[in-house]
Tab-separated table of C-alpha atoms in Angstrom:
chain	number	residue	atom	x	y	z
A	9	HIS	CA	79.345	26.928	-68.420
A	10	VAL	CA	80.638	30.485	-68.802
A	11	GLN	CA	84.318	31.105	-68.175
A	12	LEU	CA	86.126	34.437	-68.001
A	13	VAL	CA	89.912	34.524	-68.031
A	14	GLU	CA	91.858	37.719	-67.336
A	15	SER	CA	95.390	38.449	-68.470
A	16	GLY	CA	97.726	41.390	-68.878
A	17	GLY	CA	98.364	42.442	-65.313
A	18	GLY	CA	101.803	43.263	-64.015
A	19	SER	CA	103.996	45.891	-62.437
A	20	VAL	CA	104.453	49.321	-63.954
A	21	GLN	CA	105.765	52.690	-62.899
A	22	ALA	CA	103.435	55.592	-62.280
A	23	GLY	CA	102.452	57.236	-65.546
A	24	GLY	CA	102.768	53.984	-67.434
A	25	SER	CA	100.195	51.877	-69.256
A	26	LEU	CA	98.819	48.357	-69.206
A	27	ARG	CA	96.165	46.556	-71.203
A	28	LEU	CA	94.072	43.917	-69.509
A	29	SER	CA	92.198	41.264	-71.463
A	30	CYS	CA	89.132	39.251	-70.493
A	31	ALA	CA	88.508	36.252	-72.721
A	32	ALA	CA	85.033	34.757	-72.464
A	33	SER	CA	83.720	31.361	-73.443
A	34	GLY	CA	80.466	29.486	-73.016
A	35	TYR	CA	77.985	32.354	-73.210
A	36	ARG	CA	74.454	30.989	-73.443
A	37	PHE	CA	73.013	34.024	-75.204
A	38	SER	CA	74.233	36.541	-77.771
A	39	SER	CA	73.640	39.615	-75.587
A	40	TYR	CA	76.024	40.219	-72.710
A	41	CYS	CA	77.744	42.837	-70.607
A	42	VAL	CA	81.158	42.723	-68.969
A	43	GLY	CA	82.516	44.822	-66.149
A	44	TRP	CA	85.989	45.352	-64.791
A	45	PHE	CA	86.259	45.602	-61.010
A	46	ARG	CA	89.172	46.012	-58.651
A	47	GLN	CA	89.843	45.246	-55.034
A	48	VAL	CA	92.568	45.925	-52.526
A	49	PRO	CA	92.849	44.009	-49.254
A	50	GLY	CA	90.491	45.326	-46.624
A	51	LYS	CA	88.316	47.240	-49.054
A	52	GLU	CA	85.195	46.440	-51.000
A	53	ARG	CA	85.355	45.489	-54.641
A	54	GLU	CA	84.684	48.562	-56.780
A	55	GLU	CA	83.609	49.148	-60.336
A	56	VAL	CA	86.183	50.358	-62.830
A	57	ALA	CA	84.387	50.192	-66.172
A	58	ALA	CA	81.724	48.201	-67.979
A	59	ILE	CA	80.608	47.554	-71.545
A	60	GLY	CA	77.418	46.204	-73.050
A	61	SER	CA	77.028	44.200	-76.227
A	62	ASP	CA	75.108	47.231	-77.516
A	63	GLY	CA	78.348	49.219	-77.326
A	64	SER	CA	77.439	51.313	-74.293
A	65	THR	CA	80.129	51.947	-71.684
A	66	THR	CA	80.378	53.254	-68.136
A	67	TYR	CA	83.380	54.365	-66.103
A	68	ALA	CA	84.134	55.103	-62.495
A	69	GLU	CA	84.925	58.781	-61.964
A	70	SER	CA	88.402	57.902	-60.737
A	71	VAL	CA	89.402	56.403	-64.103
A	72	LYS	CA	87.534	58.601	-66.594
A	73	GLY	CA	89.888	59.982	-69.204
A	74	ARG	CA	92.614	57.471	-68.298
A	75	PHE	CA	91.039	54.050	-68.870
A	76	ALA	CA	89.172	52.774	-71.915
A	77	ILE	CA	87.067	49.634	-72.182
A	78	SER	CA	86.474	47.965	-75.530
A	79	SER	CA	85.420	44.638	-76.967
A	80	ASP	CA	86.324	42.427	-79.893
A	81	ASN	CA	83.268	40.275	-80.503
A	82	SER	CA	85.108	38.105	-83.020
A	83	LYS	CA	87.427	37.032	-80.201
A	84	ASN	CA	84.868	37.170	-77.360
A	85	THR	CA	87.339	39.378	-75.548
A	86	VAL	CA	86.933	42.596	-73.589
A	87	TYR	CA	89.897	44.887	-73.044
A	88	LEU	CA	90.728	47.497	-70.445
A	89	GLU	CA	93.345	49.960	-71.655
A	90	MET	CA	94.842	51.703	-68.635
A	91	ASN	CA	96.924	54.824	-69.160
A	92	SER	CA	98.490	57.395	-66.835
A	93	LEU	CA	98.486	54.809	-64.081
A	94	LYS	CA	98.734	55.959	-60.488
A	95	PRO	CA	99.839	54.092	-57.356
A	96	GLU	CA	96.218	54.180	-56.169
A	97	ASP	CA	95.286	52.035	-59.193
A	98	THR	CA	97.175	49.159	-57.569
A	99	ALA	CA	94.701	46.328	-56.985
A	100	MET	CA	93.557	42.908	-58.079
A	101	TYR	CA	91.486	43.438	-61.225
A	102	TYR	CA	88.589	41.150	-62.044
A	103	CYS	CA	86.346	40.906	-65.054
A	104	ALA	CA	82.788	39.759	-64.571
A	105	GLY	CA	79.738	39.445	-66.770
A	106	ARG	CA	76.273	38.201	-67.470
A	107	ASP	CA	74.353	37.260	-70.594
A	108	SER	CA	70.719	37.386	-71.619
A	109	VAL	CA	68.279	37.096	-74.490
A	110	SER	CA	67.472	40.771	-73.900
A	111	ARG	CA	69.481	43.839	-74.883
A	112	MET	CA	72.402	44.202	-72.496
A	113	VAL	CA	73.678	47.664	-71.637
A	114	ALA	CA	76.802	48.502	-69.663
A	115	THR	CA	74.947	49.604	-66.536
A	116	LEU	CA	73.747	46.032	-66.037
A	117	CYS	CA	77.337	45.070	-65.237
A	118	GLU	CA	78.491	48.108	-63.276
A	119	THR	CA	78.025	46.742	-59.770
A	120	PRO	CA	79.332	43.465	-58.342
A	121	GLY	CA	75.864	42.345	-57.295
A	122	ARG	CA	74.509	42.482	-60.835
A	123	VAL	CA	76.992	40.164	-62.552
A	124	GLU	CA	76.878	36.376	-62.664
A	125	TYR	CA	80.281	35.160	-63.788
A	126	TRP	CA	83.701	36.123	-62.453
A	127	GLY	CA	87.243	35.626	-63.623
A	128	GLN	CA	90.088	34.678	-61.317
A	129	GLY	CA	91.673	38.136	-61.279
A	130	THR	CA	94.948	39.659	-62.410
A	131	GLN	CA	97.205	41.802	-60.224
A	132	VAL	CA	98.133	45.340	-61.218
A	133	THR	CA	100.872	47.070	-59.236
A	134	VAL	CA	101.808	50.700	-59.854
A	135	SER	CA	104.840	52.120	-58.072
């Protein structure tokens, strides 16, 4: 039973920074990918960034150069470092993932329909 737990959300002023964490447990296989997604009421959930266990990463154009995704395999945790935050970054942020016996690259977790497990979400508010 795979569980993903997000933390690190909060309120910050524009131009500020936050670091989100996604702690995973219960992976069945050693290869995995994890994506960060965000959603505001009335809009579809959108990709923010993703990382594969091979080290590959992908980013949405809107966050390139401002956000950085990374992983600490010893802690089974994926991080999303968010810098130069803008009011339009305000959203509920979710981490989601999947695992496999095969090599897992970031693109396999870059759309909501391709992931299997979801966290409960953490709110980010930028004013």
